[in-house]
Coordinates of C-alpha atoms in Angstrom, one line a residue:
X1 CA -5.7 8.5 -9.3
X2 CA -2.1 7.4 -9.1
X3 CA 0.0 8.0 -6.0
X4 CA 3.6 8.8 -5.8
X5 CA 5.9 6.5 -3.8
X6 CA 5.9 9.1 -1.0
X7 CA 2.1 9.5 -1.0
X8 CA 1.7 5.7 -0.9
X9 CA 4.1 5.4 2.0
X10 CA 2.4 8.2 3.9
X11 CA -1.0 6.6 3.3
X12 CA 0.4 3.3 4.8
X13 CA 1.7 5.2 7.8
X14 CA -1.6 7.1 8.2
X15 CA -3.4 3.7 8.3
X16 CA -0.9 2.4 10.9
X17 CA 0.1 -0.6 8.8
X18 CA 3.4 -2.2 8.5
X19 CA 4.7 -3.2 5.0
X20 CA 3.9 -6.8 5.9
X21 CA 0.4 -6.0 7.0
X22 CA -0.3 -4.0 3.8
X23 CA 1.2 -6.7 1.7
X24 CA -1.1 -9.3 3.3
X25 CA -4.1 -7.1 2.6
X26 CA -3.1 -6.5 -1.0
X27 CA -2.0 -10.1 -1.5
X28 CA 1.5 -9.1 -2.6
X29 CA 5.0 -9.9 -1.4
X30 CA 6.3 -7.3 1.2
X31 CA 9.2 -6.7 -1.2
X32 CA 6.7 -5.4 -3.7
X33 CA 5.4 -2.8 -1.2
X34 CA 9.0 -1.8 -0.5
X35 CA 9.6 -1.3 -4.2
X36 CA 6.4 0.8 -4.5
X37 CA 7.6 3.0 -1.7
X38 CA 11.2 3.4 -2.9
X39 CA 11.7 6.7 -4.7
X40 CA 14.8 7.2 -6.9
X41 CA 16.1 3.7 -6.4
X42 CA 17.0 1.5 -9.4
X43 CA 14.7 -1.3 -8.3
X44 CA 11.8 1.0 -7.5
X45 CA 8.6 0.8 -9.5
X46 CA 5.5 3.1 -9.3
X47 CA 2.7 1.9 -7.0
X48 CA 0.2 -0.3 -8.7
X49 CA -2.9 1.7 -9.7
X50 CA -5.3 -0.8 -8.2
X51 CA -3.3 -0.8 -4.9
X52 CA -3.5 3.0 -4.9
X53 CA -7.3 2.7 -5.3
X54 CA -7.5 0.2 -2.4
X55 CA -5.4 2.6 -0.3
X56 CA -7.7 5.4 -1.0
X57 CA -10.7 3.2 0.0
X58 CA -9.0 2.3 3.2
X59 CA -8.2 6.0 3.9
X60 CA -11.9 6.6 3.5
X61 CA -12.8 4.0 6.1
X62 CA -13.2 0.7 4.3
X63 CA -11.6 -2.2 6.1
X64 CA -11.0 -5.5 4.3
X65 CA -11.3 -8.9 6.0
X66 CA -7.5 -9.2 6.2
X67 CA -7.3 -6.0 8.3
X68 CA -5.1 -6.7 11.4
X69 CA -6.9 -6.9 14.6

C-alpha cells in the first residue's frame, strides 16, 4: 500500500530516524528521502512503493542490519 508524503514522514518520525539514517537503510541519497516527504513542491515525487513497504515492515518491528545503534 502506497503512503502519502505526510504518512511517509510521520513513519520516519515514529521510527526515530533522521533523513540520513533512513536513506542509509534504504540505500538512497538523503535528497531522495527529502523529495519523497515534500508535499506540493515542484521537485517532490511520491514515495517509492518498495520504500513504503520497507517502512511498514520497520513499523511492525523489523530492523535491518543498517539500523542505527
